[in-house]
Short mmCIF file of C-alpha atoms in Angstrom, two decimals:
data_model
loop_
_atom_site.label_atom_id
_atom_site.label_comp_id
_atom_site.label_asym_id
_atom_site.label_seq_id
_atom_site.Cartn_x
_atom_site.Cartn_y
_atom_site.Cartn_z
CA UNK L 886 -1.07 6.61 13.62
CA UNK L 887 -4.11 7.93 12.22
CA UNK L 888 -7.45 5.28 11.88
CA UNK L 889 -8.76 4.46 8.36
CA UNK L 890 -11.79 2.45 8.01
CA UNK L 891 -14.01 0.90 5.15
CA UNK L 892 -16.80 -0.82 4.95
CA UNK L 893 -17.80 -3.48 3.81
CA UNK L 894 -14.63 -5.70 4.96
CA UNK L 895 -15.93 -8.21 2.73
CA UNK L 896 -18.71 -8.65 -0.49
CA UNK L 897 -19.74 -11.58 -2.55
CA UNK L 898 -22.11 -10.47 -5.29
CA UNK L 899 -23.67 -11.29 -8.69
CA UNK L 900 -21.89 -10.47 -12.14
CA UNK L 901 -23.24 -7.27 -13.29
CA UNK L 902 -24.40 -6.09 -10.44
CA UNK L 903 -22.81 -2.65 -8.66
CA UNK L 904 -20.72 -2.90 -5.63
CA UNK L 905 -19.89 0.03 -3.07
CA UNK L 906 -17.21 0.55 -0.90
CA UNK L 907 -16.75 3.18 1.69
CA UNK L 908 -13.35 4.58 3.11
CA UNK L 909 -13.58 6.87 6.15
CA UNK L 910 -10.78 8.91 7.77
CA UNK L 911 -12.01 8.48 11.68
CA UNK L 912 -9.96 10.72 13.58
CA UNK L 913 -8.50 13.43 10.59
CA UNK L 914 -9.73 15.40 7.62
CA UNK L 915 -8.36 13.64 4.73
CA UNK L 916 -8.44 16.14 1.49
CA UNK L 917 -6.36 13.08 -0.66
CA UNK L 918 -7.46 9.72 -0.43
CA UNK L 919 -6.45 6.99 -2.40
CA UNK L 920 -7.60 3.46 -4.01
CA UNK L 921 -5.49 0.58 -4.32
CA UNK L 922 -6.47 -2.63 -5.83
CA UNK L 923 -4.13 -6.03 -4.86
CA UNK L 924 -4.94 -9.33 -6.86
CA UNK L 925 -3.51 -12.62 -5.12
CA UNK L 926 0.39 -12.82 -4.33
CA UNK L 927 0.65 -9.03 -6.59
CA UNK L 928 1.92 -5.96 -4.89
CA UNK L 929 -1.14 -3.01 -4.11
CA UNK L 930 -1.15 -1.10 -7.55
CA UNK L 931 -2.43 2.39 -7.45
CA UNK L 932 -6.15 3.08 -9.04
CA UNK L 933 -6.95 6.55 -8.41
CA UNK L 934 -6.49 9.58 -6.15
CA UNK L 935 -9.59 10.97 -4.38
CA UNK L 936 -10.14 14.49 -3.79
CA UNK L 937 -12.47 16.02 -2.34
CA UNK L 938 -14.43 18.08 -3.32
CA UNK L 939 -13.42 17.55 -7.38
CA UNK L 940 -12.76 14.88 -10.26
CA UNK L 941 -10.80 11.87 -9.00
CA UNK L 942 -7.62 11.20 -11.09
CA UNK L 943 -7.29 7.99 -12.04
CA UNK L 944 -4.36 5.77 -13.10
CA UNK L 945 -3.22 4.17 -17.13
CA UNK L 946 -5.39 1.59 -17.48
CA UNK L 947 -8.05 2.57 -15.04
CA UNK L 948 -11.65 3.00 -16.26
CA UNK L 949 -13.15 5.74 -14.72
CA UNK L 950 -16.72 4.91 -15.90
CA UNK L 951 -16.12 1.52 -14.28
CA UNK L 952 -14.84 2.57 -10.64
CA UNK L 953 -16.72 5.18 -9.80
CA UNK L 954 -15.04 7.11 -7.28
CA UNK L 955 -16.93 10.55 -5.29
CA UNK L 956 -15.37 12.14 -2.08
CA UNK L 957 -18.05 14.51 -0.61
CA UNK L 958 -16.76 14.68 2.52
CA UNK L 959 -13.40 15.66 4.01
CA UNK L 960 -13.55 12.03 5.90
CA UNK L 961 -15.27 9.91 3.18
CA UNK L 962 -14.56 8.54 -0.01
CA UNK L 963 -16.55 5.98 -2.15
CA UNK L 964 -15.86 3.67 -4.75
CA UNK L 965 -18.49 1.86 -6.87
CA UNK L 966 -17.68 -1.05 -9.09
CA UNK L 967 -20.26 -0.56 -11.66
CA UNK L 968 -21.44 -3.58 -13.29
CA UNK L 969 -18.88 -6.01 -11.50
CA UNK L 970 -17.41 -9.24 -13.48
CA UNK L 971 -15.08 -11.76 -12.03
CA UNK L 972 -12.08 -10.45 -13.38
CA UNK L 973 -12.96 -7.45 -10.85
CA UNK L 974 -12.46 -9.83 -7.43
CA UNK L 975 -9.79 -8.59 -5.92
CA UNK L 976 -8.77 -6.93 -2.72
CA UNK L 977 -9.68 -3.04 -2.85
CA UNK L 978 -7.61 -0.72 -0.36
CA UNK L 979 -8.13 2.41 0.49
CA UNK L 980 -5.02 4.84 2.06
CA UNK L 981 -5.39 8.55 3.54
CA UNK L 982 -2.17 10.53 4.20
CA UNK L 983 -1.51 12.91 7.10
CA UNK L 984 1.88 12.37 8.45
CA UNK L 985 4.29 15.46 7.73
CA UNK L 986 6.72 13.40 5.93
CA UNK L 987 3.96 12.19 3.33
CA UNK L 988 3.26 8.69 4.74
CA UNK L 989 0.12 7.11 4.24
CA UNK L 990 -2.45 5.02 6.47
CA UNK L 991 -4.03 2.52 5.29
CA UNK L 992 -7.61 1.05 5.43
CA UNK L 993 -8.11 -2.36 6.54
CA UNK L 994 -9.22 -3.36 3.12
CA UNK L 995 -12.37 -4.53 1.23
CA UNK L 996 -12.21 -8.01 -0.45
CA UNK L 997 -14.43 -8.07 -3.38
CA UNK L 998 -15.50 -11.91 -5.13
CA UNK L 999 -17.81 -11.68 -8.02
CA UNK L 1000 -19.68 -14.52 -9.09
CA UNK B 902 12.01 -2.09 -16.05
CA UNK B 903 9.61 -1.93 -12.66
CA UNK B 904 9.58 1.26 -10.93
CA UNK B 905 10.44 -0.61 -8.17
CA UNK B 906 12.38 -4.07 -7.31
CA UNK B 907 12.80 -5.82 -4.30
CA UNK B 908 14.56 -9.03 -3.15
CA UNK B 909 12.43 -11.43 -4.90
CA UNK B 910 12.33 -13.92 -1.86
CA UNK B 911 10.84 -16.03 -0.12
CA UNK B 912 13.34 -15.60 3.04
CA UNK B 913 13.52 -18.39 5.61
CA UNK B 914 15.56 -17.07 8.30
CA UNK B 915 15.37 -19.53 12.06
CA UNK B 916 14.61 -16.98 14.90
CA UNK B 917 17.44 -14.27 16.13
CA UNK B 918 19.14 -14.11 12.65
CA UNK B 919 19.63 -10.94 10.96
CA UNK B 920 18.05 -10.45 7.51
CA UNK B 921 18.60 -7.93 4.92
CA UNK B 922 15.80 -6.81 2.32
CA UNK B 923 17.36 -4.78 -1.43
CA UNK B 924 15.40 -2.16 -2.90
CA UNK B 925 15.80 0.32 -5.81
CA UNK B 926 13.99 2.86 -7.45
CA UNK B 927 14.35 4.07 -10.91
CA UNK B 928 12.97 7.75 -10.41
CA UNK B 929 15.45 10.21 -9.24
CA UNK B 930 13.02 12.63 -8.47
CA UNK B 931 11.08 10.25 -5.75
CA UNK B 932 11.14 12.51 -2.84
CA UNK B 933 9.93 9.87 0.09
CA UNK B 934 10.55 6.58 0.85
CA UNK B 935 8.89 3.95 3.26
CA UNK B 936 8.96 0.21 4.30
CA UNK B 937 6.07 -1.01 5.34
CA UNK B 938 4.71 -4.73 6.09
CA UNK B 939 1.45 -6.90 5.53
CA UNK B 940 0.39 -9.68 6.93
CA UNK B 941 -1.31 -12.15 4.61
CA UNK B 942 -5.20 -10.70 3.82
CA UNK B 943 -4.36 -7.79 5.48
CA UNK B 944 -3.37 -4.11 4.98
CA UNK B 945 -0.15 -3.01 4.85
CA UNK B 946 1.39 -0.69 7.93
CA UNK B 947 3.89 1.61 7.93
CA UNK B 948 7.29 0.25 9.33
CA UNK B 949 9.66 3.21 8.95
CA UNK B 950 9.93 6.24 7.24
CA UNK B 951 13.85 5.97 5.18
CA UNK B 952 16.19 9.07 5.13
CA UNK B 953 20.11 9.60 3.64
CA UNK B 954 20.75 9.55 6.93
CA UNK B 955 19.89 6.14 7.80
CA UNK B 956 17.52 5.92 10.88
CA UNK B 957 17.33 2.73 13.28
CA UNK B 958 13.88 1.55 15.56
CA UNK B 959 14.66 -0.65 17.49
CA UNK B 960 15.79 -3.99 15.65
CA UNK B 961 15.32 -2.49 12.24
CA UNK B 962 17.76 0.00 10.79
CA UNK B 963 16.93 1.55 6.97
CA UNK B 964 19.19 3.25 5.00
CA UNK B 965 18.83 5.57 1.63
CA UNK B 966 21.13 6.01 -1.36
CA UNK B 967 19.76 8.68 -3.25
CA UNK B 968 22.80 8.33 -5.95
CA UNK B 969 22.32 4.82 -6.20
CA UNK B 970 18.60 5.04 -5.99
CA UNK B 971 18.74 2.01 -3.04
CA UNK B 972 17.14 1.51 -0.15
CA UNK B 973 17.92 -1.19 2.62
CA UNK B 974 15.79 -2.59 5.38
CA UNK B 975 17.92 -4.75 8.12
CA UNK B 976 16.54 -6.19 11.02
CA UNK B 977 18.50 -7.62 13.83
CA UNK B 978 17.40 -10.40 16.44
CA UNK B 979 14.70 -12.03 14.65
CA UNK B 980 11.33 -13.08 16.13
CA UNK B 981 8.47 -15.21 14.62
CA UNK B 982 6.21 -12.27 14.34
CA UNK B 983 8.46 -10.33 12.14
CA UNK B 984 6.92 -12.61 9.50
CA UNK B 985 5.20 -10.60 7.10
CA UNK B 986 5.43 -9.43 3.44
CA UNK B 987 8.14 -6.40 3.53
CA UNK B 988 7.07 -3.68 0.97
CA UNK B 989 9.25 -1.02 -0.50
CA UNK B 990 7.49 1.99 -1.14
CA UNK B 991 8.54 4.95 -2.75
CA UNK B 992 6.46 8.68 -4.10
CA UNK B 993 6.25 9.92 -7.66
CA UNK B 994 7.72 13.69 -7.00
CA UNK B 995 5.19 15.07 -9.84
CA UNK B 996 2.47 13.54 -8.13
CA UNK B 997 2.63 14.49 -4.56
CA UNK B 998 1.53 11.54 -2.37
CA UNK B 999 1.18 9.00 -4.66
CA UNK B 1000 2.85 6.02 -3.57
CA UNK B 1001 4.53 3.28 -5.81
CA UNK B 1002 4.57 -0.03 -4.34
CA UNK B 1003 7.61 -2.69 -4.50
CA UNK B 1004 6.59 -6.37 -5.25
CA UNK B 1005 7.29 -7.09 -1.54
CA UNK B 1006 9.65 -9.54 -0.29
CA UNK B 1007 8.13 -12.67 1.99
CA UNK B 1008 10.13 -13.31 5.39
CA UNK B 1009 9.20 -16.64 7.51
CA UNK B 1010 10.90 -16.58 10.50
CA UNK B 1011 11.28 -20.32 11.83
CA UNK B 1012 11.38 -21.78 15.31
#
């Protein structure tokens, strides 16, 4: 399957301060990528799509001024936690589709803890 | 009522048994449907693509029921490293590739 990668794997960091997270399609051009955010024994819920080039959509319940998403590049997406809190820890996922039935590959994942 | 609901679990199954994950959907328009598994503090990989037709890899069979909006996961023969959160994943047809994600169902297999 196609090779998603992110970076960091793993960040500790102040309250308030601004966290970013990189997603990278390695060996496709990814036009779609997406964000997921799983807290502890939840499912991955779905925080916004990534396209490139334009205005992420983002999800009910989502603030966009918080998670700052930009995809400048066909095989990178970003997304900044602005002013992080401890409610915000969590594990952050990022997923790029390219299969011809629609599936999705995922990132190995980014887990956030905010102090 | 969830998008979608799986087997709450946990399943404890000892090795070589055959186990049986539930899943429906309450979107008739979903157009794809997945299983895939994650490993605790990992990210989840795709198992199996599910059709109406059923389709079978290896020890794990899926099956689709568009009119009952249900999808199956069985797998045969058991081994310890089938343990792993199963996840049920389905698209939103108005929304392309956007995936909606089960609660998972947790299988230990046991020596």
């Amino acid at each position: 399957g196609a090779v998603v990668s992110q970076h960091p794997s793993w960040v500790i960091c102040k309250s308030g301060t601004s966290v970013k997270i990189e997603c990278r399609s390695l060996d496709f051009q990814a036009t779609t990528m997406f964000w997921y955010r799983q807290f502890p024994k939840q499912s991955l819920m779905l925080m916004a799509t990534s396209n490139e080039g334009s205005k992420a959509t983002y999800e009910q319940g989502v603030e966009k001024d918080k998670f700052l998403i930009n995809h400048a590049s066909l095989t990178l997406s970003t997304l900044t936690v602005t002013s992080a809190h401890p409610e915000d820890s969590s594990f952050y996922i990022c997923s790029a589709g390219q299969g011809v039935e629609n599936e999705q590959f995922f990132g190995p994942g980014t887990r956030l803890t905010v102090l | 009522r969830k998008e979608v609901e799986q087997d709450p679990g946990p399943f404890n199954v000892p090795e070589g048994a055959t186990v049986a994950f539930n899943c429906t959907y309450s979107n008739s328009a979903s157009q794809s449907f997945f299983w895939y598994r994650q490993d605790c503090r990992k990210e989840p990989k795709l198992l199996m693509s599910v059709y109406s037709s059923g389709n079978e890899d290896g020890r794990f069979t899926a099956q689709l029921n568009r009119a009952s909006q249900y999808i199956s996961l069985l797998i045969r023969d058991s081994k310890l490293s089938d343990s792993a959160t199963y996840l049920c994943v389905v698209t939103r047809s108005s929304h392309g590739q956007n995936f909606v994600f089960g609660p998972g169902t947790r299988l230990s297999v046991l020596p």
